[in-house]
Coordinates of N, CA and C in Angstrom, one line a residue:
X1203 N 66.8 88.6 134.1 CA 65.5 89.1 134.7 C 64.7 89.4 133.6
X1204 N 63.3 88.4 134.0 CA 62.7 88.6 132.9 C 61.3 89.3 133.1
X1205 N 60.5 89.9 132.1 CA 59.6 91.0 132.5 C 58.7 90.6 130.9
X1206 N 57.5 90.6 131.3 CA 56.4 91.1 130.5 C 55.6 91.9 130.8
X1207 N 55.0 93.1 130.0 CA 54.2 93.7 130.3 C 53.6 93.6 129.6
X1208 N 52.0 93.6 129.9 CA 50.7 93.9 128.7 C 50.5 95.1 128.8
X1209 N 49.4 95.8 127.2 CA 48.8 97.1 127.3 C 48.4 96.8 126.4
X1210 N 46.8 97.8 126.0 CA 46.4 97.9 125.2 C 44.9 97.2 125.7
X1211 N 44.6 97.4 126.6 CA 42.8 96.8 127.3 C 42.5 98.3 126.8
X1212 N 41.2 97.9 127.5 CA 40.2 98.9 127.3 C 38.8 98.4 127.6
X1213 N 37.7 99.5 127.4 CA 36.4 99.6 127.4 C 35.9 99.7 126.0
X1214 N 35.2 98.5 125.1 CA 34.9 98.6 123.9 C 33.5 98.0 124.0
X1215 N 32.9 98.6 122.6 CA 31.0 98.1 122.8 C 31.3 96.7 121.6
X1216 N 30.4 96.1 122.2 CA 30.7 94.5 121.0 C 30.5 95.1 119.6
X1217 N 31.3 94.3 119.0 CA 31.7 93.9 117.3 C 32.8 95.1 117.2
X1218 N 33.5 95.9 117.9 CA 34.4 97.0 118.0 C 35.8 95.8 118.4
X1219 N 36.7 96.4 118.1 CA 38.7 96.2 117.8 C 38.8 96.5 119.2
X1220 N 40.3 95.6 118.9 CA 41.0 96.2 120.4 C 42.1 95.3 120.0
X1221 N 44.1 95.9 120.3 CA 45.2 95.4 120.0 C 45.7 95.5 121.1
X1222 N 46.1 94.0 121.9 CA 46.8 93.7 122.5 C 48.3 94.3 122.6
X1223 N 49.1 94.7 123.6 CA 50.3 94.3 123.4 C 51.2 93.5 124.2
X1224 N 52.4 92.9 123.9 CA 53.1 92.2 125.1 C 54.5 92.5 125.3
X1225 N 55.1 93.1 125.2 CA 56.5 93.5 125.6 C 57.4 92.9 126.7
X1226 N 57.9 92.5 125.9 CA 59.3 91.4 126.6 C 60.5 91.6 126.7
X1227 N 61.2 91.7 128.1 CA 62.5 92.0 128.5 C 63.3 90.5 128.4
X1228 N 63.5 89.7 127.1 CA 64.0 88.6 127.0 C 64.7 88.4 126.3
X1229 N 66.1 88.2 126.8 CA 67.5 88.5 126.2 C 67.5 87.5 124.7
X1230 N 66.7 86.2 125.3 CA 66.8 85.5 123.5 C 65.3 85.3 123.1
X1231 N 64.4 86.8 123.0 CA 62.9 86.4 123.1 C 62.8 85.4 122.1
X1232 N 63.9 85.9 120.7 CA 63.5 85.0 119.3 C 63.2 83.6 119.9
X1233 N 63.7 82.7 120.9 CA 64.1 81.7 121.2 C 62.4 81.4 121.7
X1234 N 61.3 81.8 122.2 CA 60.6 82.0 123.1 C 59.2 81.9 122.2
X1235 N 58.3 80.8 122.3 CA 57.0 81.0 122.3 C 56.1 82.0 123.5
X1236 N 55.0 82.7 122.6 CA 54.6 83.8 123.8 C 53.0 82.8 123.2
X1237 N 52.5 83.0 124.7 CA 51.1 82.5 124.5 C 50.2 84.1 125.1
X1238 N 48.7 83.8 124.8 CA 47.5 85.2 125.2 C 46.5 84.0 126.0
X1239 N 46.3 84.2 127.3 CA 45.6 83.7 128.8 C 44.5 84.7 128.7
X1240 N 42.9 84.5 129.3 CA 42.1 85.4 129.5 C 41.3 84.6 131.1
X1241 N 41.1 85.3 132.2 CA 40.6 84.8 132.9 C 39.4 86.2 133.5
X1242 N 37.9 85.2 133.4 CA 36.8 86.0 133.5 C 36.5 86.3 134.8
X1243 N 35.9 86.9 135.7 CA 35.1 86.9 137.0 C 35.0 85.8 137.1
X1244 N 34.8 84.7 138.4 CA 34.7 83.6 138.5 C 34.8 82.5 137.7
X1245 N 35.5 82.5 136.9 CA 35.8 81.4 135.9 C 37.4 81.1 136.1
X1246 N 38.4 80.0 135.3 CA 39.5 79.8 135.0 C 40.4 80.0 134.3
X1247 N 41.1 80.4 134.2 CA 41.9 80.7 133.5 C 42.3 80.1 132.5
X1248 N 41.6 80.7 131.1 CA 42.0 80.1 129.6 C 42.8 80.3 128.4
X1249 N 43.3 79.4 127.8 CA 43.9 79.5 126.9 C 43.1 80.2 125.7
X1250 N 43.8 81.3 124.7 CA 43.4 81.5 123.7 C 44.1 82.0 122.7
X1251 N 45.1 81.9 122.9 CA 46.4 82.2 121.4 C 47.6 81.7 122.0
X1252 N 48.4 80.9 120.5 CA 49.5 81.2 121.2 C 50.7 81.2 119.4
X1253 N 52.0 81.6 119.4 CA 52.8 81.8 118.2 C 54.2 81.1 118.8
X1254 N 54.6 80.9 117.7 CA 56.0 80.2 117.8 C 57.1 81.3 117.6
X1255 N 58.4 80.6 118.0 CA 59.4 81.3 118.0 C 59.4 82.4 116.8
X1256 N 59.5 81.5 115.6 CA 59.6 82.3 114.5 C 58.2 83.3 113.7
X1257 N 56.9 82.9 114.5 CA 55.5 83.2 114.0 C 54.9 82.1 112.9
X1258 N 55.6 81.4 112.7 CA 55.4 81.1 111.8 C 54.1 79.9 112.0
X1259 N 53.8 79.3 113.5 CA 52.9 78.4 113.8 C 52.5 78.9 115.3
X1260 N 50.9 78.7 114.6 CA 49.8 79.7 115.7 C 48.8 78.7 115.9
X1261 N 48.1 79.1 117.7 CA 47.0 78.0 117.8 C 46.2 79.0 118.6
X1262 N 44.9 78.7 118.3 CA 44.1 79.6 118.5 C 42.6 78.6 119.6
X1263 N 42.2 79.2 120.1 CA 41.2 78.4 120.8 C 40.1 78.4 119.8
X1264 N 39.2 77.7 120.1 CA 37.9 77.7 118.7 C 37.4 78.8 119.0
X1265 N 37.2 79.3 120.1 CA 35.8 80.8 120.5 C 36.7 82.1 119.6
X1266 N 37.6 82.0 119.5 CA 38.1 83.2 119.0 C 38.9 83.2 117.4
X1267 N 38.5 81.8 117.2 CA 39.0 81.4 115.5 C 38.3 82.4 114.5
X1268 N 39.2 83.5 113.6 CA 38.8 83.8 112.8 C 38.1 85.5 113.4
X1269 N 38.3 85.8 114.3 CA 38.3 86.9 115.2 C 39.6 87.6 115.9
X1270 N 40.6 87.0 116.5 CA 41.5 87.1 117.1 C 42.6 86.7 116.1
X1271 N 43.7 87.3 116.0 CA 45.2 87.3 115.6 C 46.3 87.1 116.4
X1272 N 47.2 86.6 116.0 CA 48.5 86.9 117.4 C 49.7 87.1 116.2
X1273 N 50.7 87.9 116.3 CA 51.6 88.0 115.6 C 52.4 88.5 116.8
X1274 N 53.9 88.2 116.0 CA 55.0 88.9 116.8 C 56.2 89.5 116.0
X1275 N 57.1 90.5 116.6 CA 57.6 91.2 116.1 C 59.0 91.3 116.9
X1276 N 59.8 90.4 116.3 CA 61.3 90.4 117.3 C 62.2 91.3 117.7
X1277 N 62.0 91.9 117.0 CA 63.3 93.0 116.3 C 62.8 94.3 117.5
X1278 N 60.9 94.2 118.1 CA 60.6 95.1 118.9 C 60.6 93.7 120.2
X1279 N 60.9 92.8 120.4 CA 60.5 91.9 121.5 C 58.7 92.2 121.8
X1280 N 58.1 92.1 121.0 CA 56.6 92.2 121.2 C 56.1 91.2 120.5
X1281 N 55.0 90.8 120.9 CA 53.9 90.3 120.7 C 52.6 90.9 120.9
X1282 N 51.5 90.7 119.7 CA 50.2 91.2 119.4 C 49.3 90.6 119.7
X1283 N 48.0 91.4 119.9 CA 46.8 90.3 119.5 C 45.6 90.7 119.4
X1284 N 45.6 91.1 118.0 CA 44.7 91.5 117.3 C 43.4 91.1 117.7
X1285 N 42.2 91.8 118.3 CA 40.5 91.2 118.5 C 39.9 92.2 117.8
X1286 N 39.5 91.4 116.8 CA 38.0 92.5 116.3 C 37.0 91.3 116.2
X1287 N 35.8 92.0 116.3 CA 34.3 91.3 116.5 C 34.6 90.9 118.1
X1288 N 34.7 92.1 118.8 CA 34.5 91.4 119.9 C 33.2 91.2 120.6
X1289 N 33.2 90.2 121.5 CA 31.7 89.6 122.1 C 32.0 90.3 123.5
X1290 N 30.6 90.4 124.2 CA 30.3 90.9 126.2 C 31.3 89.4 126.5
X1291 N 31.5 88.2 125.9 CA 32.4 86.9 126.7 C 33.2 87.3 126.7
X1292 N 34.1 88.2 126.0 CA 35.2 88.2 125.2 C 36.1 89.0 126.6
X1293 N 34.6 89.8 127.8 CA 34.9 90.3 128.9 C 36.4 89.4 129.7
X1294 N 37.2 90.1 130.2 CA 38.4 89.1 131.1 C 39.8 90.3 131.1
X1295 N 40.5 89.5 132.0 CA 42.0 90.2 131.9 C 42.6 88.9 131.2
X1296 N 43.9 89.4 130.3 CA 44.6 89.3 129.1 C 46.2 88.8 129.8
X1297 N 46.1 87.6 129.9 CA 47.5 87.7 130.6 C 48.5 87.1 129.3
X1298 N 49.9 87.8 128.3 CA 50.7 87.0 128.1 C 51.6 86.2 128.6
X1299 N 52.2 85.2 128.3 CA 53.3 84.7 129.1 C 54.2 83.8 127.9
X1300 N 55.3 83.4 128.3 CA 56.2 83.0 127.7 C 56.9 81.8 127.4
X1301 N 57.1 81.2 126.8 CA 57.7 79.9 127.1 C 58.5 79.3 126.2
X1302 N 59.8 78.5 126.5 CA 60.9 78.3 126.1 C 60.9 76.9 125.0
X1303 N 59.7 76.5 125.7 CA 59.5 74.6 125.0 C 58.1 74.7 124.3
X1304 N 57.4 76.3 124.1 CA 56.2 75.8 123.2 C 56.3 75.5 121.8
X1305 N 55.4 76.1 121.2 CA 54.1 76.5 122.1 C 53.3 75.5 122.3
X1306 N 52.4 75.8 123.4 CA 51.8 75.1 124.2 C 50.4 76.2 124.7
X1307 N 49.6 75.1 125.1 CA 48.0 75.6 125.3 C 47.7 75.5 126.8
X1308 N 48.6 75.2 127.6 CA 48.3 75.0 128.7 C 49.2 76.1 129.8
X1309 N 48.8 76.1 130.6 CA 49.1 77.2 131.0 C 50.3 76.7 132.0
X1310 N 50.5 75.6 132.7 CA 51.5 74.9 133.3 C 52.6 74.8 132.7
X1311 N 52.6 75.2 131.3 CA 54.1 75.1 130.5 C 54.4 76.4 130.4
X1312 N 54.0 77.1 130.7 CA 54.3 78.7 130.4 C 55.0 79.1 131.5
X1313 N 56.4 79.8 131.7 CA 57.4 79.9 132.9 C 57.6 81.3 133.1
X1314 N 57.0 82.4 132.5 CA 57.2 83.9 132.8 C 55.7 84.2 132.7
X1315 N 55.3 85.1 133.4 CA 53.8 86.0 133.0 C 53.9 87.3 133.7
X1316 N 52.9 88.0 132.6 CA 52.7 89.3 132.9 C 51.5 89.3 133.9
X1317 N 52.0 91.4 134.3 CA 50.4 91.3 135.3 C 48.9 91.2 134.5
X1318 N 48.9 91.5 133.4 CA 47.5 91.3 132.6 C 47.1 92.8 132.3
X1319 N 46.3 92.9 131.3 CA 45.4 93.7 131.0 C 44.2 93.8 130.8
X1320 N 43.1 94.1 131.7 CA 41.3 94.5 131.2 C 41.1 94.8 129.8
X1321 N 40.2 94.0 129.8 CA 39.7 94.0 128.8 C 38.3 94.0 128.7
X1322 N 37.3 94.8 128.6 CA 36.1 94.8 128.6 C 34.9 95.3 127.9
X1323 N 34.1 94.7 127.3 CA 33.3 94.6 126.2 C 31.9 94.5 126.8
X1324 N 31.4 96.0 126.0 CA 29.9 95.8 126.7 C 28.9 95.5 125.9
X1325 N 27.6 95.0 125.6 CA 26.2 95.2 125.0 C 25.9 96.4 124.0

């Protein structure tokens, strides 16, 4: 049984910060790459960031580079997404996903998904 649970979403003003958490119930969590994706109303799901099993390799979509940081704590089975300098266009439901073969940048590669957490950035 694999479960991913996102938390930390909320309403913030532009320029603010938020930290999302993804808690995973995976026995071999340290073997999985974990990615963050987001979906805004009327738009398709978009890749945001991913991190490999050791935390030594990360990738980001260009629009969040320099603002978002993905990290993981394998002892806690948790992956984080620190979001700084938030913009209204960051508003979306954010999902975390786990991939045994990752890291990857397409949603098709990920095997397990959380339910999502809403992030709303106001002007």
